mmCIF file of C-alpha atoms in Angstrom:
data_model
loop_
_atom_site.group_PDB
_atom_site.id
_atom_site.type_symbol
_atom_site.label_atom_id
_atom_site.label_comp_id
_atom_site.label_asym_id
_atom_site.label_seq_id
_atom_site.Cartn_x
_atom_site.Cartn_y
_atom_site.Cartn_z
ATOM 1 C CA MET O 730 -127.395 -63.503 -49.288
ATOM 2 C CA ALA O 731 -124.463 -61.568 -47.847
ATOM 3 C CA ASN O 732 -121.154 -61.253 -49.686
ATOM 4 C CA LEU O 733 -117.829 -61.234 -47.847
ATOM 5 C CA LEU O 734 -114.583 -60.188 -49.516
ATOM 6 C CA ILE O 735 -111.224 -61.235 -48.066
ATOM 7 C CA VAL O 736 -108.271 -59.249 -49.418
ATOM 8 C CA SER O 737 -104.916 -60.123 -47.921
ATOM 9 C CA ASN O 738 -101.300 -59.947 -48.928
ATOM 10 C CA CYS O 739 -99.566 -63.343 -48.803
ATOM 11 C CA PRO O 740 -95.842 -62.956 -49.542
ATOM 12 C CA SER O 741 -94.928 -66.091 -47.574
ATOM 13 C CA GLU O 742 -96.290 -69.524 -46.751
ATOM 14 C CA ASN O 743 -97.119 -68.359 -43.213
ATOM 15 C CA THR O 744 -99.129 -65.344 -44.396
ATOM 16 C CA LYS O 745 -100.955 -67.643 -46.832
ATOM 17 C CA ARG O 746 -101.817 -69.828 -43.834
ATOM 18 C CA LEU O 747 -103.254 -66.757 -42.051
ATOM 19 C CA GLN O 748 -105.428 -65.954 -45.080
ATOM 20 C CA GLN O 749 -106.613 -69.579 -45.276
ATOM 21 C CA SER O 750 -107.428 -69.569 -41.574
ATOM 22 C CA VAL O 751 -109.603 -66.469 -41.959
ATOM 23 C CA ALA O 752 -111.350 -68.056 -44.938
ATOM 24 C CA SER O 753 -111.833 -71.282 -42.990
ATOM 25 C CA GLY O 754 -113.530 -69.333 -40.205
ATOM 26 C CA CYS O 755 -115.924 -67.879 -42.780
ATOM 27 C CA SER O 756 -116.764 -71.290 -44.223
ATOM 28 C CA ASN O 757 -118.775 -72.639 -41.318
ATOM 29 C CA ASP O 758 -121.719 -74.781 -42.475
ATOM 30 C CA GLU O 759 -123.975 -72.714 -40.218
ATOM 31 C CA PHE O 760 -123.575 -69.685 -42.492
ATOM 32 C CA GLU O 761 -126.251 -70.468 -45.056
ATOM 33 C CA ASN O 762 -126.608 -66.965 -46.432
ATOM 34 C CA LEU O 763 -122.966 -66.096 -47.054
ATOM 35 C CA SER O 764 -120.832 -66.027 -50.176
ATOM 36 C CA VAL O 765 -117.072 -65.601 -49.677
ATOM 37 C CA ARG O 766 -114.532 -64.341 -52.209
ATOM 38 C CA VAL O 767 -110.797 -64.574 -51.337
ATOM 39 C CA LEU O 768 -108.405 -62.451 -53.403
ATOM 40 C CA GLU O 769 -104.834 -61.262 -53.377
ATOM 41 C CA PRO O 770 -104.681 -57.440 -53.378
ATOM 42 C CA TRP O 771 -103.370 -57.381 -56.972
ATOM 43 C CA ASP O 772 -106.474 -59.269 -58.141
ATOM 44 C CA ALA O 773 -109.097 -57.315 -56.190
ATOM 45 C CA SER O 774 -110.897 -54.421 -57.846
ATOM 46 C CA ALA O 775 -113.444 -51.748 -57.030
ATOM 47 C CA ASN O 776 -116.104 -54.082 -58.460
ATOM 48 C CA ASP O 777 -115.195 -56.691 -55.833
ATOM 49 C CA VAL O 778 -115.533 -54.086 -53.084
ATOM 50 C CA LEU O 779 -118.883 -52.909 -54.458
ATOM 51 C CA TRP O 780 -120.048 -56.558 -54.639
ATOM 52 C CA SER O 781 -119.222 -57.122 -50.980
ATOM 53 C CA ASP O 782 -121.322 -56.459 -47.922
ATOM 54 C CA GLY O 783 -118.247 -56.702 -45.688
ATOM 55 C CA ILE O 784 -114.483 -56.936 -46.062
ATOM 56 C CA VAL O 785 -111.601 -58.599 -44.262
ATOM 57 C CA ILE O 786 -108.240 -56.977 -44.983
ATOM 58 C CA GLY O 787 -104.929 -58.618 -44.150
ATOM 59 C CA THR O 788 -101.492 -57.076 -44.453
ATOM 60 C CA THR O 789 -97.946 -57.601 -43.408
ATOM 61 C CA GLU O 790 -96.030 -54.748 -41.879
ATOM 62 C CA ASN O 791 -93.324 -53.634 -44.268
ATOM 63 C CA PHE O 792 -90.898 -50.919 -43.190
ATOM 64 C CA GLY O 793 -93.347 -49.784 -40.506
ATOM 65 C CA TYR O 794 -96.207 -49.448 -43.020
ATOM 66 C CA MET O 795 -98.852 -51.582 -44.742
ATOM 67 C CA SER O 796 -97.648 -53.844 -47.539
ATOM 68 C CA GLY O 797 -97.211 -52.322 -50.979
ATOM 69 C CA ALA O 798 -99.825 -54.706 -52.358
ATOM 70 C CA ILE O 799 -102.483 -53.467 -49.917
ATOM 71 C CA LYS O 800 -101.503 -49.850 -50.610
ATOM 72 C CA ASP O 801 -101.903 -50.524 -54.338
ATOM 73 C CA PHE O 802 -105.337 -52.060 -53.673
ATOM 74 C CA PHE O 803 -106.467 -48.971 -51.782
ATOM 75 C CA GLU O 804 -105.097 -46.630 -54.451
ATOM 76 C CA ARG O 805 -107.106 -48.432 -57.146
ATOM 77 C CA ILE O 806 -110.406 -48.705 -55.255
ATOM 78 C CA TYR O 807 -110.429 -45.526 -53.166
ATOM 79 C CA TYR O 808 -112.149 -43.025 -55.462
ATOM 80 C CA PRO O 809 -114.416 -45.473 -57.309
ATOM 81 C CA CYS O 810 -115.725 -46.700 -53.924
ATOM 82 C CA LEU O 811 -115.534 -43.504 -51.876
ATOM 83 C CA GLU O 812 -119.154 -42.367 -52.033
ATOM 84 C CA HIS O 813 -120.664 -45.813 -52.636
ATOM 85 C CA THR O 814 -119.385 -47.831 -49.681
ATOM 86 C CA GLU O 815 -119.754 -45.599 -46.630
ATOM 87 C CA GLY O 816 -120.452 -47.604 -43.502
ATOM 88 C CA LYS O 817 -119.165 -50.863 -45.009
ATOM 89 C CA PRO O 818 -118.192 -53.241 -42.172
ATOM 90 C CA VAL O 819 -114.520 -54.202 -42.194
ATOM 91 C CA VAL O 820 -112.025 -56.080 -40.060
ATOM 92 C CA LEU O 821 -108.254 -55.907 -40.286
ATOM 93 C CA PHE O 822 -105.463 -58.286 -39.399
ATOM 94 C CA VAL O 823 -101.774 -57.371 -39.408
ATOM 95 C CA LYS O 824 -98.736 -59.631 -39.242
ATOM 96 C CA GLY O 825 -95.960 -57.470 -37.864
ATOM 97 C CA GLY O 826 -92.369 -58.231 -37.092
ATOM 98 C CA LEU O 827 -91.717 -55.994 -34.115
ATOM 99 C CA ASP O 828 -95.004 -54.304 -33.305
ATOM 100 C CA GLY O 829 -97.314 -53.987 -36.340
ATOM 101 C CA GLN O 830 -98.566 -50.567 -35.247
ATOM 102 C CA GLY O 831 -97.334 -48.717 -38.341
ATOM 103 C CA ALA O 832 -99.323 -50.993 -40.655
ATOM 104 C CA LYS O 833 -102.356 -50.851 -38.361
ATOM 105 C CA THR O 834 -102.325 -47.068 -38.224
ATOM 106 C CA SER O 835 -101.780 -46.584 -41.961
ATOM 107 C CA VAL O 836 -104.646 -48.903 -42.950
ATOM 108 C CA GLU O 837 -107.007 -47.531 -40.310
ATOM 109 C CA ARG O 838 -106.363 -44.001 -41.599
ATOM 110 C CA ILE O 839 -107.523 -45.065 -45.076
ATOM 111 C CA LEU O 840 -110.552 -46.877 -43.635
ATOM 112 C CA THR O 841 -111.492 -43.645 -41.884
ATOM 113 C CA GLY O 842 -111.230 -41.761 -45.185
ATOM 114 C CA LEU O 843 -113.470 -44.322 -46.893
ATOM 115 C CA LYS O 844 -115.878 -44.088 -43.929
ATOM 116 C CA TRP O 845 -115.818 -47.857 -43.499
ATOM 117 C CA LYS O 846 -116.676 -49.178 -40.053
ATOM 118 C CA LEU O 847 -114.257 -51.372 -38.100
ATOM 119 C CA VAL O 848 -116.592 -53.881 -36.449
ATOM 120 C CA GLN O 849 -113.885 -55.631 -34.409
ATOM 121 C CA PRO O 850 -110.609 -54.414 -32.951
ATOM 122 C CA THR O 851 -107.692 -54.812 -35.351
ATOM 123 C CA LEU O 852 -105.882 -58.105 -34.830
ATOM 124 C CA VAL O 853 -102.134 -57.415 -34.636
ATOM 125 C CA MET O 854 -99.907 -60.487 -34.550
ATOM 126 C CA LYS O 855 -96.285 -59.659 -33.849
ATOM 127 C CA GLY O 856 -93.080 -61.580 -33.579
ATOM 128 C CA ASP O 857 -92.277 -65.072 -34.766
ATOM 129 C CA PHE O 858 -95.111 -67.027 -36.347
ATOM 130 C CA CYS O 859 -97.006 -69.317 -33.979
ATOM 131 C CA SER O 860 -100.077 -71.534 -34.204
ATOM 132 C CA GLU O 861 -102.028 -69.136 -31.959
ATOM 133 C CA PHE O 862 -102.090 -66.712 -34.919
ATOM 134 C CA LEU O 863 -104.058 -69.278 -36.938
ATOM 135 C CA ASP O 864 -106.644 -69.608 -34.167
ATOM 136 C CA GLN O 865 -106.964 -65.825 -33.903
ATOM 137 C CA CYS O 866 -107.460 -65.466 -37.662
ATOM 138 C CA HIS O 867 -110.017 -68.265 -37.715
ATOM 139 C CA GLU O 868 -111.991 -66.542 -34.957
ATOM 140 C CA LEU O 869 -111.750 -63.168 -36.730
ATOM 141 C CA GLY O 870 -113.172 -64.663 -39.922
ATOM 142 C CA MET O 871 -115.872 -66.604 -38.093
ATOM 143 C CA THR O 872 -117.033 -63.555 -36.133
ATOM 144 C CA MET O 873 -117.184 -61.373 -39.249
ATOM 145 C CA ALA O 874 -119.030 -64.068 -41.205
ATOM 146 C CA ALA O 875 -121.510 -64.668 -38.370
ATOM 147 C CA GLY O 876 -122.267 -60.949 -38.145
ATOM 148 C CA LEU O 877 -122.896 -60.671 -41.874
ATOM 149 C CA ASP O 878 -124.878 -63.914 -42.012
ATOM 150 C CA ALA O 879 -127.120 -62.758 -39.133
ATOM 151 C CA GLY O 880 -127.591 -59.293 -40.635
ATOM 152 C CA ILE O 881 -125.907 -57.579 -37.685
ATOM 153 C CA TYR O 882 -123.434 -55.671 -39.876
#
């Protein structure tokens, strides 16, 4: 059994829809050996990270940086997980207003410090919300879940 943790900041109805789309992609009936836990950053702990075999992180871009909730999550789990989670597979999605690159860069820098492995390119969705974002998030979740379920990651 593989365990997948989804931690994403959802300050709006649209960002909640992105999180739900990722989770929906992970909930395919074909994934028989996968357990999924979906948490807001404030509710996720180092124990959740240690439980997981892979993580999906979602953030908005706030002031050219990751959301405060995701930053708080990383501050709380960083040292307790540092030497225990090296190589953990992770994917990241960013909802940005103008370009999303500041949030992408800031999270990826922390992932590098934790020595987690990005197993897919970061999904950056910028501009006004559109239904294509939901499809992209669904595919991101499905690909991560399939990799964990098959033992690839």
